[in-house]
Amino acid sequence: MNSKAGYSSLSSPLQSGLHKSGLRLTPQRKKVLDLFQRIGSSNHLSAEEVHAHLLQMKSRVSLATIYRTLRLLVKMGFLHQLELSEGGHRFELLSKDHPDHHHLVCINCGRTEEFESEEVVSAGRKAAENKGFKLIESTLNVRALCPQCI
Amino acid sequence: MNSKAGYSSLSSPLQSGLHKSGLRLTPQRKKVLDLFQRIGSSNHLSAEEVHAHLLQMKSRVSLATIYRTLRLLVKMGFLHQLELSEGGHRFELLSKDHPDHHHLVCINCGRTEEFESEEVVSAGRKAAENKGFKLIESTLNVRALCPQCI
DNA sequence: TTACGTGCAAACCCTTTGCATTCCG
DNA sequence: CGGAATGCAAAGGGTTTGCACGTAA
């Protein structure tokens, strides 16, 4: 039933999420989210890169629409926006089997590794509690040099 | 010998650091660093804000020079560049009595609190070790809502 | 049919840069 | 004096927006 050949014509999470807010499922929105799902959750793409990837698969989506769509998908919780690069943001798929994680970035070549850490999560939680803040998310960015760049 | 009551005419850290590299101590560079020292290490200023603060104290320093100076002071280790705001970078004074610390930011009003955490520091260190990276710095950014904005 | 969404280009914000002039050492 | 630094304005990169047309529901 739910195999590779079968496809879920019955309202994808994206479609139902959109409809709930009176928004529409457009081919462009579908293509952008599909791209992230196809490349997996460990990839971090910039808006320009999303644009380029789609072009490669013969889908011309304007950059303006890509920016609008990325913002929307972040707000809807499908994507996560990273703050790690110097020039511009990057986005990654947010999935259950790939929860709270942090990034180790080589400041020389940009290579990025991910890791998880319960201590970091609890440190963020404690900090928020101490100051009376309501936690939204905490992200640890580790700037470093990768083996090749040392 | 010394004219006024106790002043350190003998080469400030800024001056000696600059001279070591064949660079010069200019009034502009002095004013920017002085500003950060005057407001203390818990303030996070954007380039525009530095510009405005200096104007208030009747010092016109061009924005271009402020950007150049901020980059220089970061490279020299006097300032630290934060990655937390959506629009543009912020800078803070780096001092010994105010070491490794992290930021709790209200995503609504921008209010920022600082905190320290040994667990976070060691989590970053471990992550770098595990992947064979050479650690440079690790910063935890906690996005949250402050009491007033909840 | 009718909002909502798209594409295009212009506008925007933050930051950097080229160049003539100023000025530190 | 000579090279470094400044100020100005223009250029630059990433992102947003106004508007007319296209299109999902």
Short mmCIF file of C-alpha atoms (C1' of nucleotides) in Angstrom, two decimals:
data_model
loop_
_atom_site.label_atom_id
_atom_site.label_comp_id
_atom_site.label_asym_id
_atom_site.label_seq_id
_atom_site.Cartn_x
_atom_site.Cartn_y
_atom_site.Cartn_z
CA MET A 1 0.00 0.00 0.00
CA ASN A 2 2.45 2.53 1.14
CA SER A 3 5.38 1.48 -1.00
CA LYS A 4 7.61 3.14 -3.54
CA ALA A 5 5.19 2.60 -6.36
CA GLY A 6 2.21 3.81 -4.42
CA TYR A 7 1.82 7.48 -3.93
CA SER A 8 -0.18 9.28 -1.36
CA SER A 9 -2.77 11.12 -3.31
CA LEU A 10 -4.76 11.66 -0.18
CA SER A 11 -3.57 15.00 1.07
CA SER A 12 0.08 15.20 1.92
CA PRO A 13 1.11 16.86 5.16
CA LEU A 14 2.10 19.83 3.06
CA GLN A 15 -1.23 20.06 1.33
CA SER A 16 -3.32 19.70 4.42
CA GLY A 17 -1.15 22.13 6.32
CA LEU A 18 -1.58 24.68 3.60
CA HIS A 19 -5.31 24.20 3.24
CA LYS A 20 -5.77 24.57 6.96
CA SER A 21 -4.64 28.16 6.55
CA GLY A 22 -6.43 28.86 3.34
CA LEU A 23 -3.22 28.56 1.37
CA ARG A 24 -2.69 26.58 -1.80
CA LEU A 25 -0.59 23.67 -2.86
CA THR A 26 1.29 24.90 -5.87
CA PRO A 27 3.73 22.97 -8.02
CA GLN A 28 6.49 25.32 -6.86
CA ARG A 29 5.90 24.67 -3.17
CA LYS A 30 5.75 20.96 -3.79
CA LYS A 31 8.97 20.99 -5.76
CA VAL A 32 10.88 22.84 -3.09
CA LEU A 33 9.81 20.53 -0.29
CA ASP A 34 10.31 17.47 -2.49
CA LEU A 35 13.85 18.56 -3.16
CA PHE A 36 14.67 18.69 0.54
CA GLN A 37 13.07 15.31 1.08
CA ARG A 38 14.98 13.82 -1.82
CA ILE A 39 18.38 15.02 -0.64
CA GLY A 40 17.81 14.04 2.97
CA SER A 41 17.92 15.86 6.26
CA SER A 42 21.66 16.27 6.54
CA ASN A 43 22.01 18.73 3.74
CA HIS A 44 22.01 22.45 4.19
CA LEU A 45 20.96 24.40 1.16
CA SER A 46 20.93 28.11 0.51
CA ALA A 47 18.16 29.73 -1.49
CA GLU A 48 20.46 29.98 -4.48
CA GLU A 49 21.31 26.31 -4.21
CA VAL A 50 17.66 25.33 -4.10
CA HIS A 51 17.19 27.39 -7.22
CA ALA A 52 20.12 25.68 -8.94
CA HIS A 53 19.03 22.17 -7.92
CA LEU A 54 15.57 22.75 -9.30
CA LEU A 55 16.99 24.08 -12.54
CA GLN A 56 19.05 20.91 -12.92
CA MET A 57 15.89 18.89 -12.74
CA LYS A 58 14.36 21.16 -15.36
CA SER A 59 12.12 23.07 -12.97
CA ARG A 60 12.41 26.78 -13.27
CA VAL A 61 11.14 28.38 -10.07
CA SER A 62 11.90 32.03 -9.60
CA LEU A 63 14.25 33.02 -6.81
CA ALA A 64 11.58 35.27 -5.36
CA THR A 65 9.23 32.34 -5.06
CA ILE A 66 11.95 30.22 -3.54
CA TYR A 67 12.58 32.81 -0.86
CA ARG A 68 8.86 33.08 -0.18
CA THR A 69 8.48 29.32 -0.09
CA LEU A 70 11.45 28.73 2.20
CA ARG A 71 10.08 31.24 4.68
CA LEU A 72 6.70 29.56 4.53
CA LEU A 73 8.07 26.05 4.98
CA VAL A 74 10.07 27.19 7.99
CA LYS A 75 7.01 28.77 9.53
CA MET A 76 5.05 25.59 8.88
CA GLY A 77 7.75 23.52 10.54
CA PHE A 78 8.91 21.53 7.54
CA LEU A 79 12.28 23.19 7.36
CA HIS A 80 14.75 24.59 9.81
CA GLN A 81 16.72 27.74 9.16
CA LEU A 82 20.39 27.66 10.05
CA GLU A 83 22.39 30.67 11.11
CA LEU A 84 25.85 29.35 10.47
CA SER A 85 27.21 30.76 7.30
CA GLU A 86 28.71 34.17 6.89
CA GLY A 87 26.88 34.97 3.70
CA GLY A 88 23.24 34.05 3.79
CA HIS A 89 21.06 31.47 5.46
CA ARG A 90 20.79 27.78 4.90
CA PHE A 91 17.88 25.44 5.30
CA GLU A 92 17.52 21.80 6.22
CA LEU A 93 14.68 19.34 6.42
CA LEU A 94 13.23 18.93 9.86
CA SER A 95 12.33 15.31 10.55
CA LYS A 96 11.45 13.14 13.50
CA ASP A 97 14.31 10.72 13.03
CA HIS A 98 16.66 13.68 12.89
CA PRO A 99 15.75 15.80 15.87
CA ASP A 100 17.59 18.42 17.88
CA HIS A 101 21.10 18.48 16.58
CA HIS A 102 23.98 20.87 16.34
CA HIS A 103 26.56 21.81 13.76
CA LEU A 104 30.30 21.64 13.56
CA VAL A 105 31.45 23.90 10.75
CA CYS A 106 34.86 24.22 9.19
CA ILE A 107 35.48 27.93 8.90
CA ASN A 108 37.89 27.35 6.08
CA CYS A 109 36.11 25.06 3.63
CA GLY A 110 32.59 25.13 4.99
CA ARG A 111 32.36 21.38 5.56
CA THR A 112 29.62 20.74 8.09
CA GLU A 113 29.11 17.84 10.46
CA GLU A 114 26.17 17.28 12.73
CA PHE A 115 26.04 15.94 16.24
CA GLU A 116 23.61 15.57 19.08
CA SER A 117 24.09 16.41 22.71
CA GLU A 118 21.70 16.01 25.56
CA GLU A 119 23.85 18.29 27.72
CA VAL A 120 23.44 21.14 25.28
CA VAL A 121 19.71 20.73 25.14
CA SER A 122 19.43 20.75 28.90
CA ALA A 123 21.80 23.69 29.26
CA GLY A 124 19.57 25.71 26.98
CA ARG A 125 16.49 24.62 28.86
CA LYS A 126 18.01 25.56 32.19
CA ALA A 127 19.19 28.93 30.97
CA ALA A 128 15.72 29.81 29.74
CA GLU A 129 14.13 28.67 33.00
CA ASN A 130 16.55 30.66 35.11
CA LYS A 131 15.71 33.89 33.38
CA GLY A 132 12.01 33.23 33.08
CA PHE A 133 12.10 32.85 29.31
CA LYS A 134 10.01 30.44 27.29
CA LEU A 135 12.39 28.27 25.27
CA ILE A 136 11.88 27.99 21.55
CA GLU A 137 15.04 26.34 20.36
CA SER A 138 18.69 26.22 21.19
CA THR A 139 21.43 25.61 18.71
CA LEU A 140 25.10 25.10 19.32
CA ASN A 141 27.36 26.20 16.51
CA VAL A 142 30.90 24.96 16.74
CA ARG A 143 33.38 26.77 14.54
CA ALA A 144 36.45 24.72 13.86
CA LEU A 145 38.93 23.51 11.27
CA CYS A 146 38.31 20.17 9.62
CA PRO A 147 41.12 17.60 9.27
CA GLN A 148 41.87 18.66 5.70
CA CYS A 149 42.13 22.32 6.61
CA ILE A 150 44.20 22.11 9.76
CA MET B 1 57.13 63.29 34.02
CA ASN B 2 53.54 62.39 33.92
CA SER B 3 51.46 65.45 33.26
CA LYS B 4 47.97 64.63 34.46
CA ALA B 5 47.05 62.41 37.35
CA GLY B 6 47.90 58.88 36.35
CA TYR B 7 47.39 58.14 32.70
CA SER B 8 48.75 55.29 30.72
CA SER B 9 50.66 57.06 28.04
CA LEU B 10 52.89 54.07 27.66
CA SER B 11 51.38 52.13 24.82
CA SER B 12 47.91 50.75 25.32
CA PRO B 13 47.23 47.15 24.34
CA LEU B 14 45.51 48.52 21.27
CA GLN B 15 48.43 50.68 20.28
CA SER B 16 51.08 48.04 20.81
CA GLY B 17 48.99 45.44 19.05
CA LEU B 18 48.62 47.70 16.05
CA HIS B 19 52.25 48.72 15.91
CA LYS B 20 53.34 45.12 16.08
CA SER B 21 51.72 44.66 12.68
CA GLY B 22 52.82 47.92 11.17
CA LEU B 23 49.37 49.40 11.66
CA ARG B 24 48.52 52.75 13.18
CA LEU B 25 46.65 53.99 16.16
CA THR B 26 44.12 56.42 14.79
CA PRO B 27 41.58 58.48 16.72
CA GLN B 28 38.81 56.51 15.03
CA ARG B 29 40.11 53.13 16.15
CA LYS B 30 40.63 54.42 19.66
CA LYS B 31 37.11 55.83 19.80
CA VAL B 32 35.48 52.60 18.70
CA LEU B 33 37.31 50.45 21.22
CA ASP B 34 36.81 53.06 23.94
CA LEU B 35 33.10 52.97 23.30
CA PHE B 36 32.92 49.24 23.86
CA GLN B 37 35.01 49.54 27.01
CA ARG B 38 32.82 52.33 28.31
CA ILE B 39 29.54 50.47 27.83
CA GLY B 40 30.87 47.21 29.26
CA SER B 41 31.09 43.69 28.00
CA SER B 42 27.45 42.77 28.19
CA ASN B 43 26.32 45.02 25.40
CA HIS B 44 25.92 43.91 21.85
CA LEU B 45 26.18 46.67 19.30
CA SER B 46 25.64 46.65 15.58
CA ALA B 47 27.81 48.73 13.29
CA GLU B 48 24.99 51.25 12.93
CA GLU B 49 24.67 51.51 16.68
CA VAL B 50 28.36 52.12 17.11
CA HIS B 51 28.03 54.86 14.54
CA ALA B 52 25.09 56.41 16.38
CA HIS B 53 26.75 56.19 19.81
CA LEU B 54 29.83 57.95 18.50
CA LEU B 55 27.72 60.66 16.93
CA GLN B 56 26.03 61.29 20.25
CA MET B 57 29.40 61.96 21.80
CA LYS B 58 30.18 64.32 18.94
CA SER B 59 32.52 61.99 17.12
CA ARG B 60 31.75 61.58 13.49
CA VAL B 61 33.34 58.38 12.23
CA SER B 62 32.23 57.15 8.85
CA LEU B 63 30.28 53.94 8.68
CA ALA B 64 32.85 52.51 6.30
CA THR B 65 35.58 53.06 8.86
CA ILE B 66 33.44 51.56 11.57
CA TYR B 67 32.99 48.40 9.54
CA ARG B 68 36.71 48.28 8.81
CA THR B 69 37.55 48.89 12.46
CA LEU B 70 35.13 46.31 13.82
CA ARG B 71 36.60 43.67 11.56
CA LEU B 72 40.08 44.64 12.68
CA LEU B 73 39.23 44.61 16.38
CA VAL B 74 37.68 41.17 16.02
CA LYS B 75 40.75 39.87 14.26
CA MET B 76 42.95 41.37 16.98
CA GLY B 77 40.85 39.70 19.65
CA PHE B 78 39.43 42.81 21.30
CA LEU B 79 35.89 42.17 20.15
CA HIS B 80 33.75 39.16 19.54
CA GLN B 81 31.31 38.93 16.66
CA LEU B 82 27.88 37.54 17.44
CA GLU B 83 25.74 35.67 14.96
CA LEU B 84 22.39 36.02 16.62
CA SER B 85 20.37 38.69 14.97
CA GLU B 86 18.38 38.28 11.83
CA GLY B 87 19.56 41.50 10.27
CA GLY B 88 23.24 42.07 10.61
CA HIS B 89 25.97 41.21 13.06
CA ARG B 90 26.59 42.47 16.56
CA PHE B 91 29.79 42.93 18.47
CA GLU B 92 30.75 42.72 22.11
CA LEU B 93 33.86 43.41 24.12
CA LEU B 94 35.93 40.33 24.84
CA SER B 95 37.37 40.44 28.34
CA LYS B 96 39.02 38.05 30.75
CA ASP B 97 36.44 38.50 33.49
CA HIS B 98 33.75 37.77 30.94
CA PRO B 99 34.86 34.61 29.20
CA ASP B 100 33.07 31.92 27.22
CA HIS B 101 29.41 32.69 27.47
CA HIS B 102 26.25 32.10 25.53
CA HIS B 103 23.18 34.07 24.62
CA LEU B 104 19.50 33.81 25.34
CA VAL B 105 17.63 36.00 22.89
CA CYS B 106 13.99 37.00 22.88
CA ILE B 107 12.84 36.54 19.31
CA ASN B 108 10.11 39.08 19.82
CA CYS B 109 11.78 42.10 21.41
CA GLY B 110 15.44 41.24 20.98
CA ARG B 111 16.24 41.35 24.70
CA THR B 112 19.41 39.37 25.29
CA GLU B 113 20.67 37.65 28.41
CA GLU B 114 23.99 35.93 28.83
CA PHE B 115 24.85 32.75 30.65
CA GLU B 116 27.75 30.38 31.07
CA SER B 117 27.75 26.64 30.86
CA GLU B 118 30.59 24.25 31.32
CA GLU B 119 28.54 21.45 29.76
CA VAL B 120 28.15 23.37 26.55
CA VAL B 121 31.84 24.10 26.32
CA SER B 122 32.71 20.45 26.83
CA ALA B 123 30.04 19.27 24.41
CA GLY B 124 31.59 21.44 21.72
CA ARG B 125 35.05 20.22 22.57
CA LYS B 126 33.95 16.59 22.41
CA ALA B 127 32.15 17.03 19.13
CA ALA B 128 35.23 18.55 17.52
CA GLU B 129 37.44 15.79 18.89
CA ASN B 130 35.15 13.05 17.65
CA LYS B 131 35.26 14.28 14.10
CA GLY B 132 38.91 15.19 14.11
CA PHE B 133 38.28 18.92 13.90
CA LYS B 134 40.34 21.58 15.63
CA LEU B 135 38.01 23.62 17.81
CA ILE B 136 37.96 27.38 17.43
CA GLU B 137 34.91 28.42 19.37
CA SER B 138 31.50 27.13 20.20
CA THR B 139 28.50 29.29 20.86
CA LEU B 140 25.07 28.30 22.02
CA ASN B 141 22.25 30.54 20.89
CA VAL B 142 18.99 30.05 22.69
CA ARG B 143 15.97 31.53 20.97
CA ALA B 144 13.11 32.14 23.34
CA LEU B 145 10.44 34.54 24.53
CA CYS B 146 11.23 36.82 27.44
CA PRO B 147 8.77 37.23 30.33
CA GLN B 148 7.33 40.42 28.86
CA CYS B 149 6.75 38.86 25.48
CA ILE B 150 5.26 35.53 26.49
"C1'" DT C 1 -14.89 32.64 -10.19
"C1'" DT C 2 -11.76 34.75 -6.96
"C1'" DA C 3 -8.38 35.15 -3.94
"C1'" DC C 4 -3.88 33.39 -3.62
"C1'" DG C 5 0.60 32.67 -5.90
"C1'" DT C 6 4.04 33.50 -9.42
"C1'" DG C 7 7.56 35.91 -12.14
"C1'" DC C 8 9.90 39.92 -13.08
"C1'" DA C 9 12.38 43.82 -11.93
"C1'" DA C 10 13.11 47.34 -8.90
"C1'" DA C 11 13.90 48.30 -4.17
"C1'" DC C 12 16.17 47.28 0.25
"C1'" DC C 13 19.43 46.44 3.84
"C1'" DC C 14 23.86 45.52 5.36
"C1'" DT C 15 28.54 45.48 4.10
"C1'" DT C 16 32.55 46.15 1.13
"C1'" DT C 17 35.43 48.71 -2.10
"C1'" DG C 18 37.82 52.29 -5.31
"C1'" DC C 19 39.83 56.46 -5.06
"C1'" DA C 20 41.47 60.93 -3.73
"C1'" DT C 21 42.78 63.03 0.46
"C1'" DT C 22 44.44 63.10 5.20
"C1'" DC C 23 47.62 61.98 8.69
"C1'" DC C 24 50.38 58.71 11.80
"C1'" DG C 25 54.94 57.48 12.74
"C1'" DC D 1 58.17 61.97 3.97
"C1'" DG D 2 55.74 57.48 2.70
"C1'" DG D 3 52.57 54.34 3.46
"C1'" DA D 4 48.42 53.45 6.07
"C1'" DA D 5 43.74 55.09 7.13
"C1'" DT D 6 39.76 57.88 6.29
"C1'" DG D 7 35.55 59.59 3.98
"C1'" DC D 8 32.65 59.51 0.33
"C1'" DA D 9 29.91 57.43 -2.89
"C1'" DA D 10 29.26 53.69 -5.74
"C1'" DA D 11 29.11 48.75 -6.02
"C1'" DG D 12 27.97 44.30 -4.12
"C1'" DG D 13 25.52 40.21 -2.22
"C1'" DG D 14 21.47 38.41 -0.26
"C1'" DT D 15 16.63 39.14 0.37
"C1'" DT D 16 12.11 41.46 -0.09
"C1'" DT D 17 8.38 43.74 -2.51
"C1'" DG D 18 4.95 46.01 -6.04
"C1'" DC D 19 2.45 44.81 -9.68
"C1'" DA D 20 0.18 42.46 -13.55
"C1'" DC D 21 -0.76 37.98 -14.91
"C1'" DG D 22 -1.65 33.12 -13.98
"C1'" DT D 23 -4.01 29.42 -11.46
"C1'" DA D 24 -5.64 26.29 -7.51
"C1'" DA D 25 -9.81 25.33 -5.28
#
